[in-house]
PDB file of C-alpha atoms in Angstrom:
ATOM      1  CA  ASP A   1     -35.582 -24.858  86.158  1.00 62.00           C
ATOM      2  CA  ALA A   2     -37.022 -22.155  88.447  1.00 80.00           C
ATOM      3  CA  GLY A   3     -35.242 -19.403  86.438  1.00 94.00           C
ATOM      4  CA  VAL A   4     -33.205 -16.719  88.142  1.00 97.00           C
ATOM      5  CA  ILE A   5     -33.749 -16.442  91.953  1.00 97.00           C
ATOM      6  CA  GLN A   6     -33.302 -13.165  93.424  1.00 98.00           C
ATOM      7  CA  SER A   7     -33.544 -12.147  97.128  1.00 98.00           C
ATOM      8  CA  PRO A   8     -34.866 -10.320  98.840  1.00 98.00           C
ATOM      9  CA  ARG A   9     -37.955  -9.138  96.971  1.00 97.00           C
ATOM     10  CA  HIS A  10     -38.167  -5.773  98.720  1.00 97.00           C
ATOM     11  CA  GLU A  11     -35.620  -4.303 101.066  1.00 97.00           C
ATOM     12  CA  VAL A  12     -35.787  -1.108 103.042  1.00 98.00           C
ATOM     13  CA  THR A  13     -33.078   0.470 104.933  1.00 97.00           C
ATOM     14  CA  GLU A  14     -31.629   3.205 106.610  1.00 97.00           C
ATOM     15  CA  MET A  15     -29.362   5.435 104.915  1.00 97.00           C
ATOM     16  CA  GLY A  16     -25.420   4.235 106.033  1.00 97.00           C
ATOM     17  CA  GLN A  17     -26.725   0.619 106.511  1.00 98.00           C
ATOM     18  CA  GLU A  18     -25.019  -2.078 104.487  1.00 98.00           C
ATOM     19  CA  VAL A  19     -27.298  -3.985 101.864  1.00 98.00           C
ATOM     20  CA  THR A  20     -26.770  -7.149 100.392  1.00 98.00           C
ATOM     21  CA  LEU A  21     -28.517  -8.556  97.389  1.00 98.00           C
ATOM     22  CA  ARG A  22     -28.283 -11.900  96.283  1.00 98.00           C
ATOM     23  CA  CYS A  23     -28.810 -13.971  93.163  1.00 98.00           C
ATOM     24  CA  LYS A  24     -29.038 -17.589  91.843  1.00 98.00           C
ATOM     25  CA  PRO A  25     -28.633 -18.052  88.253  1.00 97.00           C
ATOM     26  CA  ILE A  26     -30.017 -20.659  85.988  1.00 96.00           C
ATOM     27  CA  SER A  27     -27.818 -23.606  86.361  1.00 95.00           C
ATOM     28  CA  GLY A  28     -25.586 -24.331  82.995  1.00 93.00           C
ATOM     29  CA  HIS A  29     -25.630 -20.623  82.525  1.00 94.00           C
ATOM     30  CA  ASN A  30     -22.187 -19.251  82.342  1.00 91.00           C
ATOM     31  CA  SER A  31     -22.792 -15.639  82.144  1.00 93.00           C
ATOM     32  CA  LEU A  32     -24.369 -13.368  84.987  1.00 95.00           C
ATOM     33  CA  PHE A  33     -25.037 -10.069  84.920  1.00 94.00           C
ATOM     34  CA  TRP A  34     -26.470  -7.150  87.461  1.00 97.00           C
ATOM     35  CA  TYR A  35     -28.540  -4.388  86.455  1.00 96.00           C
ATOM     36  CA  ARG A  36     -30.271  -1.444  88.053  1.00 96.00           C
ATOM     37  CA  GLN A  37     -33.422   0.085  86.961  1.00 94.00           C
ATOM     38  CA  THR A  38     -34.720   3.588  87.779  1.00 90.00           C
ATOM     39  CA  MET A  39     -37.373   5.690  86.098  1.00 84.00           C
ATOM     40  CA  MET A  40     -34.543   8.477  84.912  1.00 83.00           C
ATOM     41  CA  ARG A  41     -32.204   6.045  83.690  1.00 84.00           C
ATOM     42  CA  GLY A  42     -33.693   2.864  82.481  1.00 87.00           C
ATOM     43  CA  LEU A  43     -31.963  -0.518  82.879  1.00 91.00           C
ATOM     44  CA  GLU A  44     -28.131   0.012  83.414  1.00 91.00           C
ATOM     45  CA  LEU A  45     -25.645  -2.801  83.576  1.00 92.00           C
ATOM     46  CA  LEU A  46     -23.550  -2.707  86.541  1.00 95.00           C
ATOM     47  CA  ILE A  47     -21.174  -5.632  86.368  1.00 95.00           C
ATOM     48  CA  TYR A  48     -20.917  -8.759  83.991  1.00 92.00           C
ATOM     49  CA  PHE A  49     -19.756 -11.940  85.246  1.00 94.00           C
ATOM     50  CA  ASN A  50     -18.224 -14.986  83.007  1.00 92.00           C
ATOM     51  CA  ASN A  51     -17.445 -18.116  84.259  1.00 93.00           C
ATOM     52  CA  ASN A  52     -17.776 -16.612  87.915  1.00 95.00           C
ATOM     53  CA  VAL A  53     -14.895 -14.354  86.805  1.00 95.00           C
ATOM     54  CA  PRO A  54     -15.788 -10.421  87.018  1.00 94.00           C
ATOM     55  CA  ILE A  55     -15.266  -9.106  83.340  1.00 91.00           C
ATOM     56  CA  ASP A  56     -16.780  -5.658  83.363  1.00 89.00           C
ATOM     57  CA  ASP A  57     -17.281  -3.649  86.338  1.00 92.00           C
ATOM     58  CA  SER A  58     -17.447  -0.294  84.635  1.00 90.00           C
ATOM     59  CA  GLY A  59     -21.043   0.348  85.229  1.00 91.00           C
ATOM     60  CA  MET A  60     -20.805  -0.171  88.859  1.00 94.00           C
ATOM     61  CA  PRO A  61     -21.273   3.524  90.406  1.00 89.00           C
ATOM     62  CA  GLU A  62     -18.923   3.976  93.002  1.00 87.00           C
ATOM     63  CA  ASP A  63     -16.779   2.064  95.456  1.00 92.00           C
ATOM     64  CA  ARG A  64     -19.569   1.536  97.595  1.00 96.00           C
ATOM     65  CA  PHE A  65     -20.805  -0.906  95.333  1.00 97.00           C
ATOM     66  CA  SER A  66     -19.156  -4.370  95.173  1.00 97.00           C
ATOM     67  CA  ALA A  67     -19.909  -7.900  93.540  1.00 98.00           C
ATOM     68  CA  LYS A  68     -18.749 -11.423  93.846  1.00 97.00           C
ATOM     69  CA  MET A  69     -19.909 -14.717  92.660  1.00 98.00           C
ATOM     70  CA  PRO A  70     -17.660 -17.329  94.617  1.00 97.00           C
ATOM     71  CA  ASN A  71     -19.559 -20.146  92.754  1.00 96.00           C
ATOM     72  CA  ALA A  72     -21.513 -20.855  89.843  1.00 95.00           C
ATOM     73  CA  SER A  73     -24.871 -20.612  91.411  1.00 96.00           C
ATOM     74  CA  PHE A  74     -24.524 -17.539  93.665  1.00 97.00           C
ATOM     75  CA  SER A  75     -23.558 -14.085  93.331  1.00 98.00           C
ATOM     76  CA  THR A  76     -23.913 -10.910  95.617  1.00 98.00           C
ATOM     77  CA  LEU A  77     -24.363  -7.330  95.042  1.00 98.00           C
ATOM     78  CA  LYS A  78     -23.342  -5.437  98.133  1.00 98.00           C
ATOM     79  CA  ILE A  79     -23.930  -1.553  98.721  1.00 98.00           C
ATOM     80  CA  GLN A  80     -21.957   0.000 101.837  1.00 97.00           C
ATOM     81  CA  PRO A  81     -23.108   2.727 103.002  1.00 97.00           C
ATOM     82  CA  SER A  82     -26.114   2.903 101.015  1.00 97.00           C
ATOM     83  CA  GLU A  83     -27.702   6.287 100.200  1.00 97.00           C
ATOM     84  CA  PRO A  84     -30.961   7.183  99.318  1.00 97.00           C
ATOM     85  CA  ARG A  85     -29.977   7.765  95.576  1.00 96.00           C
ATOM     86  CA  ASP A  86     -29.268   3.851  95.498  1.00 97.00           C
ATOM     87  CA  SER A  87     -32.977   3.323  95.597  1.00 97.00           C
ATOM     88  CA  ALA A  88     -33.942   1.526  92.457  1.00 97.00           C
ATOM     89  CA  VAL A  89     -35.093  -1.834  91.323  1.00 97.00           C
ATOM     90  CA  TYR A  90     -31.965  -4.223  90.996  1.00 98.00           C
ATOM     91  CA  PHE A  91     -32.194  -7.277  88.519  1.00 98.00           C
ATOM     92  CA  CYS A  92     -29.812 -10.314  87.988  1.00 97.00           C
ATOM     93  CA  ALA A  93     -29.701 -11.854  84.813  1.00 95.00           C
ATOM     94  CA  SER A  94     -28.008 -15.057  83.519  1.00 94.00           C
ATOM     95  CA  SER A  95     -27.373 -16.238  80.233  1.00 91.00           C
ATOM     96  CA  LEU A  96     -25.874 -19.461  78.463  1.00 89.00           C
ATOM     97  CA  THR A  97     -23.197 -17.724  76.780  1.00 79.00           C
ATOM     98  CA  SER A  98     -21.698 -14.059  76.952  1.00 68.00           C
ATOM     99  CA  TRP A  99     -22.576 -13.750  72.975  1.00 68.00           C
ATOM    100  CA  ASN A 100     -25.815 -13.147  71.337  1.00 66.00           C
ATOM    101  CA  THR A 101     -27.986 -14.551  73.426  1.00 77.00           C
ATOM    102  CA  GLU A 102     -30.929 -13.779  75.295  1.00 85.00           C
ATOM    103  CA  ALA A 103     -30.406 -12.605  79.131  1.00 89.00           C
ATOM    104  CA  PHE A 104     -33.199 -14.074  81.434  1.00 93.00           C
ATOM    105  CA  PHE A 105     -34.036 -11.703  84.336  1.00 96.00           C
ATOM    106  CA  GLY A 106     -34.920 -12.528  87.778  1.00 97.00           C
ATOM    107  CA  GLN A 107     -37.905 -10.822  89.360  1.00 96.00           C
ATOM    108  CA  GLY A 108     -35.601  -8.214  91.081  1.00 97.00           C
ATOM    109  CA  THR A 109     -34.898  -6.592  94.085  1.00 98.00           C
ATOM    110  CA  ARG A 110     -36.952  -3.434  95.082  1.00 97.00           C
ATOM    111  CA  LEU A 111     -34.596  -1.056  97.205  1.00 98.00           C
ATOM    112  CA  THR A 112     -35.430   1.852  99.570  1.00 98.00           C
ATOM    113  CA  VAL A 113     -33.258   3.658 101.114  1.00 98.00           C
ATOM    114  CA  VAL A 114     -34.546   6.082 103.424  1.00 97.00           C
TER     115      VAL A 114
ATOM    116  CA  GLY B   1     -21.543   6.806  73.079  1.00 34.00           C
ATOM    117  CA  GLU B   2     -24.102   5.222  70.642  1.00 38.00           C
ATOM    118  CA  SER B   3     -27.296   4.243  72.034  1.00 42.00           C
ATOM    119  CA  VAL B   4     -30.711   2.586  71.560  1.00 51.00           C
ATOM    120  CA  GLY B   5     -33.787   4.498  71.599  1.00 45.00           C
ATOM    121  CA  LEU B   6     -37.624   4.468  70.975  1.00 39.00           C
ATOM    122  CA  HIS B   7     -39.630   6.480  68.679  1.00 44.00           C
ATOM    123  CA  LEU B   8     -42.896   6.776  71.282  1.00 47.00           C
ATOM    124  CA  PRO B   9     -42.835   6.233  74.675  1.00 85.00           C
ATOM    125  CA  THR B  10     -46.697   5.210  75.139  1.00 90.00           C
ATOM    126  CA  LEU B  11     -48.991   3.705  73.160  1.00 93.00           C
ATOM    127  CA  SER B  12     -52.525   2.840  73.526  1.00 95.00           C
ATOM    128  CA  VAL B  13     -54.312  -0.186  71.500  1.00 96.00           C
ATOM    129  CA  GLN B  14     -58.225  -1.144  71.723  1.00 97.00           C
ATOM    130  CA  GLU B  15     -58.156  -4.991  72.249  1.00 97.00           C
ATOM    131  CA  GLY B  16     -57.874  -7.064  69.159  1.00 97.00           C
ATOM    132  CA  ASP B  17     -56.208  -4.461  67.087  1.00 97.00           C
ATOM    133  CA  ASN B  18     -52.526  -4.943  66.038  1.00 97.00           C
ATOM    134  CA  SER B  19     -49.752  -2.983  67.776  1.00 97.00           C
ATOM    135  CA  ILE B  20     -46.737  -1.642  66.361  1.00 97.00           C
ATOM    136  CA  ILE B  21     -43.848  -0.540  68.779  1.00 96.00           C
ATOM    137  CA  ASN B  22     -40.795   1.110  67.019  1.00 94.00           C
ATOM    138  CA  CYS B  23     -37.354   1.354  68.205  1.00 93.00           C
ATOM    139  CA  ALA B  24     -33.993   2.984  66.535  1.00 92.00           C
ATOM    140  CA  TYR B  25     -30.778   2.081  67.026  1.00 87.00           C
ATOM    141  CA  SER B  26     -27.547   3.799  66.089  1.00 78.00           C
ATOM    142  CA  ASN B  27     -24.286   1.492  66.630  1.00 84.00           C
ATOM    143  CA  SER B  28     -23.980   0.045  63.037  1.00 85.00           C
ATOM    144  CA  ALA B  29     -21.884  -2.620  64.710  1.00 84.00           C
ATOM    145  CA  SER B  30     -24.699  -4.100  66.493  1.00 87.00           C
ATOM    146  CA  ASP B  31     -25.680  -7.594  65.423  1.00 87.00           C
ATOM    147  CA  TYR B  32     -28.089  -9.028  67.744  1.00 90.00           C
ATOM    148  CA  PHE B  33     -31.349  -7.609  68.886  1.00 93.00           C
ATOM    149  CA  ILE B  34     -33.831  -8.615  71.373  1.00 93.00           C
ATOM    150  CA  TRP B  35     -37.294  -7.621  72.302  1.00 96.00           C
ATOM    151  CA  TYR B  36     -38.150  -8.105  75.964  1.00 96.00           C
ATOM    152  CA  LYS B  37     -41.717  -7.334  78.001  1.00 97.00           C
ATOM    153  CA  GLN B  38     -41.604  -6.241  81.420  1.00 96.00           C
ATOM    154  CA  GLU B  39     -44.874  -6.309  83.396  1.00 95.00           C
ATOM    155  CA  SER B  40     -45.371  -4.320  86.520  1.00 91.00           C
ATOM    156  CA  GLY B  41     -43.295  -5.972  89.593  1.00 91.00           C
ATOM    157  CA  LYS B  42     -41.637  -8.142  87.477  1.00 94.00           C
ATOM    158  CA  GLY B  43     -38.267  -8.717  85.635  1.00 95.00           C
ATOM    159  CA  PRO B  44     -37.661  -7.991  81.750  1.00 96.00           C
ATOM    160  CA  GLN B  45     -39.105 -11.256  79.939  1.00 95.00           C
ATOM    161  CA  PHE B  46     -37.797 -12.372  76.512  1.00 94.00           C
ATOM    162  CA  ILE B  47     -40.165 -12.166  73.786  1.00 95.00           C
ATOM    163  CA  ILE B  48     -38.461 -12.552  70.521  1.00 96.00           C
ATOM    164  CA  ASP B  49     -34.633 -11.932  68.994  1.00 94.00           C
ATOM    165  CA  ILE B  50     -33.438 -11.410  65.810  1.00 94.00           C
ATOM    166  CA  ARG B  51     -29.829 -11.486  64.282  1.00 91.00           C
ATOM    167  CA  SER B  52     -28.500  -9.082  62.007  1.00 90.00           C
ATOM    168  CA  ASN B  53     -28.320 -11.458  58.619  1.00 92.00           C
ATOM    169  CA  MET B  54     -32.284 -11.547  59.022  1.00 95.00           C
ATOM    170  CA  ASP B  55     -34.766  -8.716  58.262  1.00 96.00           C
ATOM    171  CA  LYS B  56     -37.748 -10.653  59.815  1.00 97.00           C
ATOM    172  CA  ARG B  57     -38.470 -13.181  62.228  1.00 97.00           C
ATOM    173  CA  GLN B  58     -42.180 -14.339  63.465  1.00 97.00           C
ATOM    174  CA  GLY B  59     -43.106 -15.926  66.816  1.00 94.00           C
ATOM    175  CA  GLN B  60     -46.344 -16.906  68.253  1.00 92.00           C
ATOM    176  CA  ARG B  61     -48.409 -13.335  67.442  1.00 96.00           C
ATOM    177  CA  VAL B  62     -45.202 -11.573  67.447  1.00 98.00           C
ATOM    178  CA  THR B  63     -42.927 -10.252  64.434  1.00 98.00           C
ATOM    179  CA  VAL B  64     -39.535  -8.345  64.590  1.00 98.00           C
ATOM    180  CA  LEU B  65     -38.846  -6.520  61.534  1.00 98.00           C
ATOM    181  CA  LEU B  66     -35.249  -5.340  61.273  1.00 97.00           C
ATOM    182  CA  ASN B  67     -34.056  -2.556  58.829  1.00 95.00           C
ATOM    183  CA  LYS B  68     -30.397  -2.245  58.742  1.00 92.00           C
ATOM    184  CA  THR B  69     -30.522   0.565  56.207  1.00 92.00           C
ATOM    185  CA  VAL B  70     -32.135   2.936  58.406  1.00 93.00           C
ATOM    186  CA  LYS B  71     -31.494   0.696  61.808  1.00 92.00           C
ATOM    187  CA  HIS B  72     -34.769   0.386  62.753  1.00 94.00           C
ATOM    188  CA  LEU B  73     -36.340  -2.535  64.690  1.00 95.00           C
ATOM    189  CA  SER B  74     -40.236  -2.828  65.368  1.00 97.00           C
ATOM    190  CA  LEU B  75     -42.192  -5.453  67.069  1.00 97.00           C
ATOM    191  CA  GLN B  76     -45.437  -6.213  65.767  1.00 98.00           C
ATOM    192  CA  ILE B  77     -48.163  -7.770  68.128  1.00 98.00           C
ATOM    193  CA  ALA B  78     -51.157  -9.129  66.393  1.00 97.00           C
ATOM    194  CA  ALA B  79     -54.541  -9.407  67.719  1.00 97.00           C
ATOM    195  CA  THR B  80     -53.543  -7.353  70.902  1.00 97.00           C
ATOM    196  CA  GLN B  81     -54.645  -8.853  74.408  1.00 97.00           C
ATOM    197  CA  PRO B  82     -55.176  -7.066  77.837  1.00 96.00           C
ATOM    198  CA  GLY B  83     -52.202  -9.541  78.703  1.00 96.00           C
ATOM    199  CA  ASP B  84     -49.889  -7.731  76.462  1.00 97.00           C
ATOM    200  CA  SER B  85     -50.008  -4.722  78.440  1.00 97.00           C
ATOM    201  CA  ALA B  86     -46.823  -3.878  79.829  1.00 96.00           C
ATOM    202  CA  VAL B  87     -43.587  -2.220  78.997  1.00 95.00           C
ATOM    203  CA  TYR B  88     -41.654  -3.155  76.007  1.00 96.00           C
ATOM    204  CA  PHE B  89     -37.756  -2.571  75.516  1.00 94.00           C
ATOM    205  CA  CYS B  90     -35.643  -3.080  72.573  1.00 93.00           C
ATOM    206  CA  ALA B  91     -32.193  -3.920  73.575  1.00 91.00           C
ATOM    207  CA  GLU B  92     -29.221  -4.532  71.011  1.00 89.00           C
ATOM    208  CA  ASN B  93     -25.840  -6.483  71.226  1.00 83.00           C
ATOM    209  CA  GLY B  94     -22.715  -4.996  70.001  1.00 70.00           C
ATOM    210  CA  ALA B  95     -20.240  -7.042  68.352  1.00 59.00           C
ATOM    211  CA  GLY B  96     -16.555  -7.507  69.377  1.00 57.00           C
ATOM    212  CA  ALA B  97     -15.235  -7.178  72.654  1.00 53.00           C
ATOM    213  CA  GLY B  98     -18.681  -5.178  73.937  1.00 54.00           C
ATOM    214  CA  SER B  99     -20.571  -8.018  72.529  1.00 64.00           C
ATOM    215  CA  TYR B 100     -21.594  -9.363  75.713  1.00 70.00           C
ATOM    216  CA  GLN B 101     -23.286  -6.205  76.898  1.00 76.00           C
ATOM    217  CA  LEU B 102     -26.990  -5.689  76.346  1.00 82.00           C
ATOM    218  CA  THR B 103     -27.854  -1.754  75.770  1.00 85.00           C
ATOM    219  CA  PHE B 104     -31.716  -1.280  76.374  1.00 87.00           C
ATOM    220  CA  GLY B 105     -33.758   1.526  75.180  1.00 86.00           C
ATOM    221  CA  LYS B 106     -35.907   3.686  77.691  1.00 83.00           C
ATOM    222  CA  GLY B 107     -38.837   1.204  76.875  1.00 90.00           C
ATOM    223  CA  THR B 108     -42.691   1.971  75.488  1.00 93.00           C
ATOM    224  CA  LYS B 109     -45.717   1.548  77.820  1.00 94.00           C
ATOM    225  CA  LEU B 110     -48.586  -0.458  75.800  1.00 96.00           C
ATOM    226  CA  SER B 111     -51.936   0.054  77.369  1.00 96.00           C
ATOM    227  CA  VAL B 112     -54.569  -2.370  75.933  1.00 96.00           C
ATOM    228  CA  ILE B 113     -58.258  -0.874  76.103  1.00 94.00           C
ATOM    229  CA  PRO B 114     -60.582  -3.514  76.571  1.00 91.00           C
TER     230      PRO B 114
END
């Protein structure tokens, strides 16, 4: 398996533009997580899906952020409109189950909003 | 809320020496712990895990120790190599309804001196 695949690896956009980050989890994993990593706040959980259903989105910072998982092999995280403070590395991770198993992380998308 | 923290933000070790990275956790209900390694430009990579019914677990060159009495976790790396240079995160997986969520510490940067 190729692991968790994220795209793009890098994204530079202007403030106010829409940004869409993509993730392909490991086949057979039923849990998917979106994390954001910054120097100040470390790794923060944004949203968690189980069997394609959003279970906990309490970490999503604002209504500008939305996430979808239309099927077991694809998820998106969208920011609209983007702001400079959204600049961070966004990670997607998947795990076999939702309880007490390790999460496998993708390479991340480095987002820069100017 | 309760959180996971690290004693030492940076650690420099001579190549060939053993490294010890420490982590304190405050959620006594946590029952699963993971150590991740993150190299520059990459996503966190699973190293080793331990469940609360154990106090020690060994992998290849790595050992994790869990002291539930003082809520302390450590990662020991034997014969540290330049390739071990990275940021190391401990993470805890709480019990019960929030058990899907990994709470990450801020990380410790390990630098190996050749």
